[in-house]
Each structure stands twice: as structure tokens, then as C-alpha cells.
mmCIF file of C-alpha atoms and ligand atoms in Angstrom:
data_model
loop_
_atom_site.group_PDB
_atom_site.id
_atom_site.type_symbol
_atom_site.label_atom_id
_atom_site.label_comp_id
_atom_site.label_asym_id
_atom_site.label_seq_id
_atom_site.Cartn_x
_atom_site.Cartn_y
_atom_site.Cartn_z
ATOM 1 C CA MET F 255 14.382 15.922 -3.695
ATOM 2 C CA GLU F 256 13.591 19.597 -3.821
ATOM 3 C CA VAL F 257 15.056 21.924 -6.451
ATOM 4 C CA THR F 258 14.681 25.660 -6.989
ATOM 5 C CA VAL F 259 13.328 26.918 -10.310
ATOM 6 C CA ARG F 260 15.740 28.991 -12.459
ATOM 7 C CA ARG F 261 15.084 31.151 -15.500
ATOM 8 C CA GLY F 262 14.037 28.977 -18.429
ATOM 9 C CA ASP F 263 13.403 25.800 -16.413
ATOM 10 C CA SER F 264 10.362 23.618 -17.082
ATOM 11 C CA PHE F 265 8.970 20.326 -15.825
ATOM 12 C CA TRP F 266 9.784 18.877 -19.224
ATOM 13 C CA TYR F 267 13.427 19.927 -18.819
ATOM 14 C CA TYR F 268 13.585 18.404 -15.303
ATOM 15 C CA SER F 269 12.114 15.213 -16.698
ATOM 16 C CA GLN F 270 14.905 15.039 -19.315
ATOM 17 C CA LEU F 271 17.616 16.096 -16.862
ATOM 18 C CA TYR F 272 16.799 13.505 -14.192
ATOM 19 C CA LYS F 273 15.239 10.869 -16.481
ATOM 20 C CA ILE F 274 11.995 10.794 -14.518
ATOM 21 C CA PRO F 275 8.641 10.523 -16.369
ATOM 22 C CA LEU F 276 7.120 13.977 -16.814
ATOM 23 C CA GLN F 277 3.776 12.887 -15.411
ATOM 24 C CA LEU F 278 5.382 11.801 -12.128
ATOM 25 C CA ILE F 279 6.976 15.242 -11.755
ATOM 26 C CA THR F 280 3.670 16.957 -12.509
ATOM 27 C CA ASP F 281 1.834 14.715 -10.033
ATOM 28 C CA SER F 282 4.499 15.361 -7.379
ATOM 29 C CA ASN F 283 3.755 19.092 -7.574
ATOM 30 C CA ARG F 284 -0.031 19.285 -7.556
ATOM 31 C CA ASN F 285 -0.052 22.801 -6.134
ATOM 32 C CA VAL F 286 2.291 24.095 -8.868
ATOM 33 C CA ASN F 287 1.077 25.314 -12.241
ATOM 34 C CA PRO F 288 3.568 23.754 -14.717
ATOM 35 C CA THR F 289 2.905 26.444 -17.334
ATOM 36 C CA ALA F 290 3.599 29.293 -14.904
ATOM 37 C CA LEU F 291 6.756 28.382 -13.000
ATOM 38 C CA SER F 292 8.334 31.318 -11.227
ATOM 39 C CA ILE F 293 12.023 31.768 -10.484
ATOM 40 C CA GLY F 294 12.854 30.698 -6.936
ATOM 41 C CA GLN F 295 9.855 28.381 -6.654
ATOM 42 C CA ARG F 296 10.449 24.986 -4.996
ATOM 43 C CA VAL F 297 9.717 21.864 -7.038
ATOM 44 C CA GLN F 298 9.811 18.203 -5.985
ATOM 45 C CA ILE F 299 11.734 15.686 -8.098
ATOM 46 C CA PRO F 300 10.386 12.205 -7.256
ATOM 47 C CA GLY F 301 12.661 9.177 -6.975
ATOM 48 C CA PHE F 302 15.680 11.232 -5.900
ATOM 49 C CA VAL F 303 17.092 12.357 -2.587
ATOM 50 C CA ALA F 304 19.847 14.912 -2.042
ATOM 51 C CA THR F 305 22.762 13.509 -0.101
ATOM 52 C CA GLY F 306 25.610 15.581 1.284
ATOM 53 C CA TYR F 307 29.026 15.377 -0.371
ATOM 54 C CA GLN F 308 32.227 17.043 0.738
ATOM 55 C CA ILE F 309 34.552 18.296 -2.013
ATOM 56 C CA ARG F 310 37.980 16.659 -2.004
ATOM 57 C CA ALA F 311 41.289 17.633 -3.598
ATOM 58 C CA GLY F 312 41.168 17.139 -7.352
ATOM 59 C CA ASP F 313 37.339 17.109 -7.595
ATOM 60 C CA THR F 314 35.520 18.935 -10.351
ATOM 61 C CA LEU F 315 31.745 19.168 -10.554
ATOM 62 C CA TRP F 316 31.941 17.755 -14.066
ATOM 63 C CA ALA F 317 33.832 14.658 -12.837
ATOM 64 C CA ILE F 318 31.508 14.218 -9.839
ATOM 65 C CA ALA F 319 28.457 14.359 -12.097
ATOM 66 C CA ARG F 320 29.972 12.041 -14.664
ATOM 67 C CA SER F 321 30.994 9.431 -12.084
ATOM 68 C CA ARG F 322 27.391 9.305 -10.858
ATOM 69 C CA ASN F 323 25.849 9.136 -14.284
ATOM 70 C CA LEU F 324 24.369 12.627 -13.940
ATOM 71 C CA GLN F 325 24.422 15.564 -16.311
ATOM 72 C CA LEU F 326 26.386 18.516 -14.932
ATOM 73 C CA ASP F 327 23.252 20.640 -14.873
ATOM 74 C CA ALA F 328 21.525 18.045 -12.660
ATOM 75 C CA LEU F 329 24.199 18.842 -10.101
ATOM 76 C CA LEU F 330 24.022 22.599 -10.651
ATOM 77 C CA LEU F 331 20.245 22.660 -10.310
ATOM 78 C CA ALA F 332 20.495 20.922 -6.936
ATOM 79 C CA ASN F 333 23.076 23.493 -5.760
ATOM 80 C CA PRO F 334 21.717 26.964 -6.525
ATOM 81 C CA GLY F 335 24.352 29.689 -6.587
ATOM 82 C CA ILE F 336 27.282 27.293 -6.907
ATOM 83 C CA ASN F 337 30.084 28.372 -9.230
ATOM 84 C CA PRO F 338 31.611 25.325 -10.963
ATOM 85 C CA ASN F 339 34.907 27.200 -11.398
ATOM 86 C CA GLN F 340 35.188 28.121 -7.731
ATOM 87 C CA ILE F 341 34.606 25.024 -5.636
ATOM 88 C CA ARG F 342 36.964 24.488 -2.717
ATOM 89 C CA ILE F 343 38.160 21.493 -0.759
ATOM 90 C CA GLY F 344 35.899 20.794 2.220
ATOM 91 C CA GLN F 345 32.868 22.510 0.679
ATOM 92 C CA MET F 346 29.579 20.610 1.125
ATOM 93 C CA ILE F 347 27.362 20.129 -1.914
ATOM 94 C CA ARG F 348 24.028 18.384 -2.497
ATOM 95 C CA LEU F 349 24.381 15.272 -4.588
ATOM 96 C CA PRO F 350 21.184 14.172 -6.386
ATOM 97 C CA THR F 351 20.912 10.457 -5.676
ATOM 98 C CA ARG F 352 18.507 8.195 -7.526
ATOM 99 C CA ILE F 353 16.688 5.771 -5.219
ATOM 100 C CA THR F 354 17.049 2.257 -6.645
ATOM 101 C CA TRP F 355 16.471 0.276 -3.448
ATOM 102 C CA ARG F 356 13.464 -0.522 -1.275
ATOM 103 C CA LEU F 357 12.666 1.832 1.569
ATOM 104 C CA VAL F 358 10.103 -0.604 3.004
ATOM 105 C CA GLU F 359 11.597 -3.339 5.166
ATOM 106 C CA GLY F 360 8.885 -5.970 5.136
ATOM 107 C CA ARG F 361 10.652 -8.934 6.713
ATOM 108 C CA ARG F 362 9.920 -8.037 10.332
ATOM 109 C CA ASN F 363 7.141 -7.747 12.895
ATOM 110 C CA TYR F 364 5.150 -5.204 10.953
ATOM 111 C CA ASP F 365 2.842 -3.292 13.245
ATOM 112 C CA HIS F 366 0.993 0.006 12.791
ATOM 113 C CA ARG F 367 4.033 2.071 13.731
ATOM 114 C CA ALA F 368 6.197 0.286 11.139
ATOM 115 C CA MET F 369 3.582 0.958 8.456
ATOM 116 C CA VAL F 370 3.147 4.647 9.335
ATOM 117 C CA ASN F 371 6.933 5.132 9.323
ATOM 118 C CA ASP F 372 7.368 3.432 5.969
ATOM 119 C CA LEU F 373 4.473 5.395 4.443
ATOM 120 C CA SER F 374 6.047 8.672 5.450
ATOM 121 C CA ARG F 375 9.423 7.570 4.015
ATOM 122 C CA LEU F 376 7.720 6.638 0.738
ATOM 123 C CA GLN F 377 5.750 9.881 0.610
ATOM 124 C CA ASN F 378 8.930 11.857 1.102
ATOM 125 C CA VAL F 379 10.695 10.276 -1.893
ATOM 126 C CA TYR F 380 7.576 9.794 -4.046
ATOM 127 C CA PRO F 381 5.421 12.908 -3.530
ATOM 128 C CA PHE F 382 3.046 11.797 -6.310
ATOM 129 C CA LEU F 383 1.719 9.285 -3.767
ATOM 130 C CA GLN F 384 -1.388 10.475 -1.997
ATOM 131 C CA VAL F 385 -1.903 9.247 1.547
ATOM 132 C CA GLU F 386 -5.235 9.933 3.202
ATOM 133 C CA SER F 387 -6.888 8.858 6.417
ATOM 134 C CA ILE F 388 -10.081 6.820 6.045
ATOM 135 C CA GLY F 389 -10.826 6.852 9.769
ATOM 136 C CA ASN F 390 -9.571 5.635 13.122
ATOM 137 C CA SER F 391 -9.567 2.310 14.926
ATOM 138 C CA VAL F 392 -11.329 1.726 18.246
ATOM 139 C CA VAL F 393 -8.172 2.779 20.113
ATOM 140 C CA GLY F 394 -7.681 5.779 17.802
ATOM 141 C CA ARG F 395 -5.019 4.518 15.409
ATOM 142 C CA ASN F 396 -5.173 6.159 12.021
ATOM 143 C CA ILE F 397 -6.191 3.916 9.100
ATOM 144 C CA PRO F 398 -4.356 5.239 6.010
ATOM 145 C CA GLU F 399 -5.238 4.777 2.371
ATOM 146 C CA VAL F 400 -2.573 5.158 -0.321
ATOM 147 C CA LEU F 401 -3.497 6.276 -3.839
ATOM 148 C CA VAL F 402 -1.197 5.862 -6.813
ATOM 149 C CA GLY F 403 -2.003 6.412 -10.476
ATOM 150 C CA THR F 404 -4.346 8.578 -12.478
ATOM 151 C CA GLY F 405 -6.306 6.113 -14.606
ATOM 152 C CA GLY F 406 -10.001 5.377 -14.845
ATOM 153 C CA LYS F 407 -9.734 1.770 -13.651
ATOM 154 C CA ARG F 408 -10.192 2.156 -9.913
ATOM 155 C CA VAL F 409 -8.558 -0.833 -8.243
ATOM 156 C CA HIS F 410 -8.590 -1.424 -4.500
ATOM 157 C CA TYR F 411 -6.356 -3.728 -2.408
ATOM 158 C CA ASN F 412 -6.508 -4.148 1.337
ATOM 159 C CA GLY F 413 -4.712 -6.194 3.979
ATOM 160 C CA SER F 414 -4.949 -7.177 7.644
ATOM 161 C CA PHE F 415 -8.724 -7.284 7.978
ATOM 162 C CA HIS F 416 -7.738 -10.178 10.246
ATOM 163 C CA ALA F 417 -5.199 -9.440 12.976
ATOM 164 C CA ASN F 418 -3.135 -12.622 12.830
ATOM 165 C CA GLU F 419 -2.907 -12.317 9.038
ATOM 166 C CA TRP F 420 -0.786 -9.157 9.400
ATOM 167 C CA ILE F 421 1.888 -10.423 6.985
ATOM 168 C CA THR F 422 -0.482 -9.201 4.245
ATOM 169 C CA THR F 423 0.428 -5.612 5.274
ATOM 170 C CA PRO F 424 4.199 -5.792 4.612
ATOM 171 C CA VAL F 425 3.469 -7.796 1.447
ATOM 172 C CA LEU F 426 1.232 -4.970 0.158
ATOM 173 C CA MET F 427 3.679 -2.293 1.297
ATOM 174 C CA THR F 428 6.521 -4.055 -0.518
ATOM 175 C CA PHE F 429 4.473 -4.225 -3.699
ATOM 176 C CA LEU F 430 3.737 -0.519 -3.383
ATOM 177 C CA ASN F 431 7.465 0.164 -2.983
ATOM 178 C CA ASP F 432 8.417 -2.016 -5.971
ATOM 179 C CA TYR F 433 5.748 -0.330 -8.106
ATOM 180 C CA LEU F 434 7.171 3.104 -7.180
ATOM 181 C CA LEU F 435 10.712 1.956 -7.977
ATOM 182 C CA ALA F 436 9.597 0.629 -11.358
ATOM 183 C CA LEU F 437 7.804 3.904 -12.108
ATOM 184 C CA THR F 438 10.649 6.291 -11.327
ATOM 185 C CA ASN F 439 13.441 4.096 -12.685
ATOM 186 C CA GLN F 440 11.411 2.823 -15.651
ATOM 187 C CA THR F 441 12.640 -0.693 -15.003
ATOM 188 C CA GLY F 442 9.321 -2.555 -15.189
ATOM 189 C CA ILE F 443 8.113 -5.369 -12.949
ATOM 190 C CA ARG F 444 8.177 -8.924 -14.252
ATOM 191 C CA GLY F 445 8.829 -7.501 -17.699
ATOM 192 C CA ARG F 446 5.840 -5.192 -17.555
ATOM 193 C CA ALA F 447 6.235 -1.423 -17.916
ATOM 194 C CA ALA F 448 4.889 0.401 -14.884
ATOM 195 C CA LEU F 449 3.981 3.792 -16.359
ATOM 196 C CA PRO F 450 1.071 2.458 -18.492
ATOM 197 C CA LEU F 451 -0.348 0.842 -15.334
ATOM 198 C CA TYR F 452 -0.100 4.217 -13.583
ATOM 199 C CA GLN F 453 -1.869 5.935 -16.475
ATOM 200 C CA GLN F 454 -4.603 3.319 -16.849
ATOM 201 C CA SER F 455 -5.452 2.679 -13.216
ATOM 202 C CA THR F 456 -5.846 4.410 -9.895
ATOM 203 C CA LEU F 457 -4.685 2.011 -7.218
ATOM 204 C CA SER F 458 -6.092 2.428 -3.726
ATOM 205 C CA ILE F 459 -4.373 0.447 -0.959
ATOM 206 C CA VAL F 460 -5.490 0.192 2.655
ATOM 207 C CA PRO F 461 -2.542 -1.817 3.981
ATOM 208 C CA MET F 462 -3.897 -2.357 7.502
ATOM 209 C CA VAL F 463 -7.662 -2.374 8.085
ATOM 210 C CA ASN F 464 -7.333 -3.647 11.673
ATOM 211 C CA PRO F 465 -4.382 -1.885 13.353
ATOM 212 C CA ASP F 466 -5.491 -2.576 16.953
ATOM 213 C CA GLY F 467 -5.779 -6.300 16.306
ATOM 214 C CA VAL F 468 -2.400 -6.386 14.553
ATOM 215 C CA HIS F 469 -0.854 -4.524 17.486
ATOM 216 C CA LEU F 470 -2.343 -7.062 19.892
ATOM 217 C CA VAL F 471 -1.013 -10.080 17.967
ATOM 218 C CA ILE F 472 2.486 -8.619 17.524
ATOM 219 C CA ASN F 473 3.018 -6.710 20.786
ATOM 220 C CA GLY F 474 0.485 -8.087 23.279
ATOM 221 C CA LEU F 475 -1.003 -5.718 25.853
ATOM 222 C CA PRO F 476 0.918 -3.983 28.662
ATOM 223 C CA PRO F 477 -0.406 -4.515 32.229
ATOM 224 C CA ASN F 478 -1.964 -1.036 32.379
ATOM 225 C CA ASP F 479 -3.819 -1.278 29.036
ATOM 226 C CA PRO F 480 -7.517 -0.448 29.568
ATOM 227 C CA TRP F 481 -8.535 -3.319 27.233
ATOM 228 C CA ARG F 482 -6.312 -5.939 28.825
ATOM 229 C CA SER F 483 -8.727 -7.686 31.208
ATOM 230 C CA ARG F 484 -11.594 -7.810 28.695
ATOM 231 C CA VAL F 485 -9.419 -9.022 25.836
ATOM 232 C CA ILE F 486 -7.833 -11.768 27.941
ATOM 233 C CA ALA F 487 -11.281 -12.893 29.114
ATOM 234 C CA TRP F 488 -12.523 -13.033 25.498
ATOM 235 C CA ASN F 489 -9.339 -14.999 24.701
ATOM 236 C CA ARG F 490 -10.359 -17.608 27.313
ATOM 237 C CA GLY F 491 -7.860 -16.397 29.872
ATOM 238 C CA SER F 492 -4.864 -16.676 27.559
ATOM 239 C CA THR F 493 -2.263 -14.025 26.775
ATOM 240 C CA ASP F 494 -1.306 -15.934 23.612
ATOM 241 C CA PHE F 495 -2.997 -13.884 20.899
ATOM 242 C CA SER F 496 -1.661 -15.801 17.901
ATOM 243 C CA GLY F 497 -5.215 -16.976 17.114
ATOM 244 C CA TRP F 498 -6.705 -13.467 17.320
ATOM 245 C CA LYS F 499 -8.408 -12.248 14.125
ATOM 246 C CA ALA F 500 -10.857 -9.675 15.509
ATOM 247 C CA ASN F 501 -10.511 -5.989 16.358
ATOM 248 C CA ILE F 502 -9.824 -4.950 19.958
ATOM 249 C CA ARG F 503 -13.541 -5.268 20.836
ATOM 250 C CA GLY F 504 -13.522 -8.915 19.813
ATOM 251 C CA VAL F 505 -15.492 -8.291 16.594
ATOM 252 C CA ASP F 506 -14.419 -10.052 13.396
ATOM 253 C CA LEU F 507 -14.278 -7.196 10.868
ATOM 254 C CA ASN F 508 -14.764 -9.526 7.915
ATOM 255 C CA ASP F 509 -18.126 -10.651 9.373
ATOM 256 C CA GLN F 510 -19.393 -7.078 9.666
ATOM 257 C CA PHE F 511 -20.779 -6.302 6.215
ATOM 258 C CA PRO F 512 -24.461 -6.205 5.287
ATOM 259 C CA ALA F 513 -24.413 -9.131 2.857
ATOM 260 C CA ARG F 514 -26.576 -11.867 4.384
ATOM 261 C CA TRP F 515 -25.099 -10.857 7.738
ATOM 262 C CA GLU F 516 -27.903 -12.695 9.582
ATOM 263 C CA LEU F 517 -26.861 -16.036 8.069
ATOM 264 C CA GLU F 518 -23.275 -15.504 9.206
ATOM 265 C CA ARG F 519 -24.508 -14.442 12.639
ATOM 266 C CA ALA F 520 -26.641 -17.575 12.972
ATOM 267 C CA ARG F 521 -23.724 -19.952 12.530
ATOM 268 C CA ASN F 522 -21.152 -17.959 14.503
ATOM 269 C CA PRO F 523 -20.409 -17.013 18.145
ATOM 270 C CA LYS F 524 -22.813 -14.507 19.756
ATOM 271 C CA VAL F 525 -20.243 -12.946 22.063
ATOM 272 C CA PRO F 526 -16.908 -11.146 21.487
ATOM 273 C CA GLY F 527 -13.908 -13.361 20.970
ATOM 274 C CA PRO F 528 -10.747 -13.907 18.958
ATOM 275 C CA ARG F 529 -12.622 -14.699 15.742
ATOM 276 C CA ASP F 530 -15.947 -15.043 13.916
ATOM 277 C CA TYR F 531 -18.118 -12.813 16.136
ATOM 278 C CA GLY F 532 -19.837 -10.420 13.697
ATOM 279 C CA GLY F 533 -20.988 -7.853 16.267
ATOM 280 C CA GLU F 534 -24.532 -6.997 17.346
ATOM 281 C CA SER F 535 -25.300 -5.392 13.983
ATOM 282 C CA PRO F 536 -23.574 -4.942 10.621
ATOM 283 C CA LEU F 537 -21.063 -2.100 10.438
ATOM 284 C CA SER F 538 -20.963 -1.514 14.186
ATOM 285 C CA GLU F 539 -17.156 -1.166 14.280
ATOM 286 C CA PRO F 540 -15.221 1.957 13.232
ATOM 287 C CA GLU F 541 -12.750 -0.004 11.081
ATOM 288 C CA ALA F 542 -15.566 -1.668 9.093
ATOM 289 C CA ILE F 543 -17.446 1.643 8.808
ATOM 290 C CA ALA F 544 -14.283 3.323 7.481
ATOM 291 C CA MET F 545 -13.938 0.633 4.804
ATOM 292 C CA ALA F 546 -17.606 0.848 3.834
ATOM 293 C CA ASN F 547 -17.483 4.638 3.568
ATOM 294 C CA LEU F 548 -14.286 4.511 1.523
ATOM 295 C CA THR F 549 -15.787 1.955 -0.843
ATOM 296 C CA ARG F 550 -18.927 4.016 -1.390
ATOM 297 C CA ARG F 551 -16.913 7.190 -1.921
ATOM 298 C CA ARG F 552 -14.400 5.756 -4.378
ATOM 299 C CA ASP F 553 -16.743 3.695 -6.546
ATOM 300 C CA PHE F 554 -14.084 0.999 -7.127
ATOM 301 C CA SER F 555 -14.025 -1.009 -10.350
ATOM 302 C CA ARG F 556 -12.760 -4.074 -8.466
ATOM 303 C CA VAL F 557 -11.557 -4.957 -4.982
ATOM 304 C CA LEU F 558 -9.107 -7.568 -3.703
ATOM 305 C CA ALA F 559 -8.960 -8.309 0.034
ATOM 306 C CA PHE F 560 -5.744 -10.073 1.028
ATOM 307 C CA HIS F 561 -5.846 -12.658 3.801
ATOM 308 C CA THR F 562 -3.821 -15.727 4.817
ATOM 309 C CA GLN F 563 -3.729 -18.679 4.357
ATOM 310 C CA GLY F 564 -4.567 -21.432 1.831
ATOM 311 C CA GLN F 565 -3.325 -20.298 -1.624
ATOM 312 C CA VAL F 566 -6.942 -19.835 -2.723
ATOM 313 C CA ILE F 567 -8.812 -17.104 -4.599
ATOM 314 C CA TYR F 568 -12.514 -16.732 -3.704
ATOM 315 C CA TRP F 569 -14.356 -14.863 -6.412
ATOM 316 C CA GLY F 570 -18.140 -15.409 -6.133
ATOM 317 C CA PHE F 571 -21.065 -14.477 -3.900
ATOM 318 C CA GLU F 572 -24.616 -15.786 -4.327
ATOM 319 C CA ASN F 573 -24.175 -15.744 -8.137
ATOM 320 C CA LEU F 574 -24.281 -11.943 -8.017
ATOM 321 C CA GLU F 575 -20.773 -11.484 -9.440
ATOM 322 C CA PRO F 576 -20.415 -10.372 -13.090
ATOM 323 C CA PRO F 577 -19.030 -12.768 -15.757
ATOM 324 C CA GLU F 578 -15.763 -10.822 -15.672
ATOM 325 C CA SER F 579 -15.061 -12.206 -12.180
ATOM 326 C CA ALA F 580 -14.440 -15.734 -13.461
ATOM 327 C CA VAL F 581 -12.089 -14.431 -16.153
ATOM 328 C CA LEU F 582 -10.096 -12.407 -13.638
ATOM 329 C CA ALA F 583 -9.982 -15.307 -11.168
ATOM 330 C CA ARG F 584 -8.504 -17.524 -13.873
ATOM 331 C CA GLU F 585 -5.827 -14.941 -14.637
ATOM 332 C CA PHE F 586 -4.996 -14.507 -10.927
ATOM 333 C CA ALA F 587 -4.734 -18.305 -10.628
ATOM 334 C CA ARG F 588 -2.510 -18.512 -13.704
ATOM 335 C CA VAL F 589 0.012 -15.987 -12.422
ATOM 336 C CA SER F 590 0.099 -17.247 -8.818
ATOM 337 C CA GLY F 591 -0.524 -20.971 -8.995
ATOM 338 C CA TYR F 592 -3.387 -20.469 -6.525
ATOM 339 C CA GLU F 593 -6.709 -22.294 -6.791
ATOM 340 C CA PRO F 594 -9.756 -20.282 -7.887
ATOM 341 C CA VAL F 595 -12.831 -21.180 -5.812
ATOM 342 C CA LYS F 596 -16.224 -19.656 -6.545
ATOM 343 C CA THR F 597 -17.823 -19.788 -3.112
ATOM 344 C CA ILE F 598 -17.801 -21.422 0.275
ATOM 345 C CA GLU F 599 -20.502 -21.168 2.925
ATOM 346 C CA SER F 600 -19.521 -17.755 4.201
ATOM 347 C CA TYR F 601 -21.307 -14.409 4.318
ATOM 348 C CA ALA F 602 -20.968 -10.821 5.512
ATOM 349 C CA GLY F 603 -17.396 -10.442 4.255
ATOM 350 C CA TYR F 604 -16.081 -7.298 2.615
ATOM 351 C CA LYS F 605 -15.831 -8.839 -0.846
ATOM 352 C CA ASP F 606 -19.322 -10.393 -0.459
ATOM 353 C CA TRP F 607 -20.805 -6.972 0.232
ATOM 354 C CA PHE F 608 -18.889 -5.394 -2.660
ATOM 355 C CA ILE F 609 -20.133 -8.019 -5.129
ATOM 356 C CA GLN F 610 -23.688 -7.798 -3.802
ATOM 357 C CA ASP F 611 -24.032 -4.006 -3.835
ATOM 358 C CA TRP F 612 -21.957 -3.129 -6.927
ATOM 359 C CA ARG F 613 -22.176 -6.313 -9.027
ATOM 360 C CA ARG F 614 -18.499 -5.813 -9.818
ATOM 361 C CA PRO F 615 -15.535 -8.168 -9.310
ATOM 362 C CA GLY F 616 -14.547 -8.703 -5.687
ATOM 363 C CA PHE F 617 -12.015 -11.224 -4.412
ATOM 364 C CA THR F 618 -10.695 -12.669 -1.198
ATOM 365 C CA VAL F 619 -7.170 -13.902 -1.784
ATOM 366 C CA GLU F 620 -5.714 -16.297 0.801
ATOM 367 C CA LEU F 621 -1.943 -15.889 0.570
ATOM 368 C CA GLY F 622 0.559 -18.559 1.583
ATOM 369 C CA ARG F 623 0.101 -21.853 3.315
ATOM 370 C CA GLY F 624 0.522 -22.907 6.943
ATOM 371 C CA THR F 625 -0.814 -21.833 10.317
ATOM 372 C CA ASN F 626 -1.630 -18.183 11.021
ATOM 373 C CA PRO F 627 0.227 -16.055 11.802
ATOM 374 C CA LEU F 628 2.395 -17.270 8.946
ATOM 375 C CA PRO F 629 6.070 -16.986 9.936
ATOM 376 C CA ILE F 630 7.894 -13.985 8.529
ATOM 377 C CA ALA F 631 10.440 -16.460 7.095
ATOM 378 C CA GLN F 632 7.805 -17.142 4.405
ATOM 379 C CA PHE F 633 7.743 -13.491 3.403
ATOM 380 C CA ASP F 634 9.766 -13.737 0.174
ATOM 381 C CA GLN F 635 7.878 -16.747 -1.128
ATOM 382 C CA ILE F 636 4.480 -15.222 -0.327
ATOM 383 C CA TYR F 637 5.524 -11.982 -1.987
ATOM 384 C CA GLN F 638 6.522 -13.799 -5.165
ATOM 385 C CA GLU F 639 3.167 -15.627 -5.230
ATOM 386 C CA ALA F 640 1.228 -12.416 -4.617
ATOM 387 C CA LEU F 641 3.168 -10.230 -7.049
ATOM 388 C CA GLY F 642 1.537 -11.719 -10.135
ATOM 389 C CA ILE F 643 -1.912 -11.046 -8.656
ATOM 390 C CA PHE F 644 -1.008 -7.469 -7.703
ATOM 391 C CA LEU F 645 0.053 -6.805 -11.294
ATOM 392 C CA ALA F 646 -2.836 -8.659 -12.914
ATOM 393 C CA GLY F 647 -5.271 -6.636 -10.806
ATOM 394 C CA LEU F 648 -3.913 -3.535 -12.541
ATOM 395 C CA TYR F 649 -3.430 -4.707 -16.126
ATOM 396 C CA SER F 650 -6.331 -7.173 -16.581
HETATM 397 ZN ZN1 ZN U 973 -8.711 -13.755 6.984
#
């Protein structure tokens, strides 16, 4: 919600007036100098929207504010120039409305368009969120990264490396939404205060690494799509893409990283297909390159890549992981009920490369149980399992 600065206003006063943490107001107005506010300047109040309200017979601003648990000045600030003694029936006013519900609707076929829409809704209500593009998919779909928090612990989560594991995207988006709700409403998640997490960590989320693959699994390909004939051929003539994990060029993005890539190549298909083909060289695909560049640029403290399925947490690679990895894996297992597993015979994955090149904790978390794509009916249960891990990744 936008308000207009009056004489004597300050961010601290807005924080008291709307009961929103001061830091969230400051971070929602990065281009505003809080010590030099000027009258008439526009300021964003996170966690609120202004809804229209039409004055009825018998209304007073005082009663309207009181019935909505607002201070009168919270109403006046949102309605510059209004005279509380001269409101008239039929007049429209702006009613500051605290957002206490999710804006993300995760229980649906969640493709790239759904994610982009939800991100823009979140950004609108929570301007302290930073959304940046890390690159584009083969077809040209934007791959967004969301940043939340200001702390020195740089935590990264990603989802939908694998196309038919797309449920990881709405699960991550729902966590993001619940985190934002807990921050602005100071309600906590699972009994844990959110603001200290915000101050201690900077959370980076790439909710959908492989948007073209997700689009293929959820929507199929129209008859005129330039990729259609190739993709169907790589899918052995089938238009059932429920087994498709790769990007639109038939490259498995989680077999693309330079961490013993040759070993993975040796045991896997040598041609494009729905899964396991690692490309002709490491980091040949734009989605994998975008993730590698992001990871180098951000210097993450730890990374968690979310996949489905198996209720397993993989936490090792070639004994290169630091001792902290085992401790974290035990905590993730404790809060989720998942099984921690050090390694399987698998190479060239994102978390493998992160462990190898940074010697910091990297994890592949296999959410849920069943056959991919996991049915959206499992969404709530998977979210509850994942929530403990999302939180532990920030506080541990
Ligand atoms: Zn996977």
C-alpha cells in the first residue's frame, strides 16, 4: 500500500501506526532516504493493500478505524486531504487492509505463467522482496530468482530442475508466501519468529529452474510448436510427457554440472530424451548456465535443491562435503521424518558441483512419495513435510 508523507512523518511512526517491523518498511523503500523524507513523497507500506470503501449513513472515520482494529491516523494517512468532520454518504475512501491470507494458490497445475503471476502479486504487497532474472530458458522464458532477508547466511533453495517434479515450485512459492505473512504479521511459523530469520539470513529462491520442461509436462505442445516433432521423437513417439524430466532440448539439467560429469555421461543415454541425457558437454544448456552463474555470483553458504520423490535427503559427494553437512542433514531429517543418505552412485548434479567447488553444505531433497509427477492432491502433506526443512535451512 502506498501512502503520502506528511509533515512530521517517519518510517518509525509508520511502523508503529501499522504494526509492521521498521526494517521491512525501510527495505520496501530502498530508493528513499529514511532520514530525509519530504512532504508529498510516496512510501510503500508492506503487508497492506488499500481497498475501496463507500461511506454509509451513520459512519464516522473513528468508528470505521476502530471496527478494523486500526488507529484513526492509519486511516487518515491513507486518505490525504480527507476531513474527518466532513465525510458524506457515498464518498469513497481507501481502507488500509492487512493481508493475512495467502496470495499464492499452490494446489493447481503450476506452470511458468502461474509462477510469474504469483511473484508479481507478492512483489506488489511485499516490496521488500527482490525479484531478479537469472537468465532465460531455451524457448526464452524468464528464470526468476527471489531474494528475501538481509543477513550474512546466504541460503539458496531451488525447485523444478526436473520437469515432472514441478510440484516443488508451488511448494517453494507457498513457503515464500507463508514466510512473508509471518514477517509482516509477526505471527511466526511453527512457533518460530520470522524476523530474526530475515535478519540473520538472505534467502535466494529459484522456484523453477526448468520452465520449458514444466510447461511441456503440464500443457503439452500445440500442433504448430517448433519443438513438437523433435520432442515427440525423443519421447519415443509418445505425447504423454509425464515421464519427462529434461529441458526442451532433451537434456537433463541435473546431469549438466562439472562434477565428475564424464562418469555420469558414461552410464547414461548419449542422445536427447526425457531423462538422464547430460548433453554433449557440461553446462551446455542456458538453464544450467544460469544456475551456475548465479551460484558463483552469490557465493551461497548452503544450497538445497528440491526434487521429488522418495522422502530422502542426499547430503554428500565424494567425501568433499564439510562436517557441518552431516549435522544439517540430521536436523533436516528430524524435522521432516525423511531419511538422510550420504551418497548414491550419481554425479554431475547441481548439489554435487556445489559441494565439490565450494566445500560447503549442499543437499538434494526428494519430497513426497509416489510416482512422478506426484498428484497435486498430495500438496498439503508434502508442504507440511518440507516446511520443517525450509525453516531449518534458515535457522540451523
Ligand atoms: Zn529430480
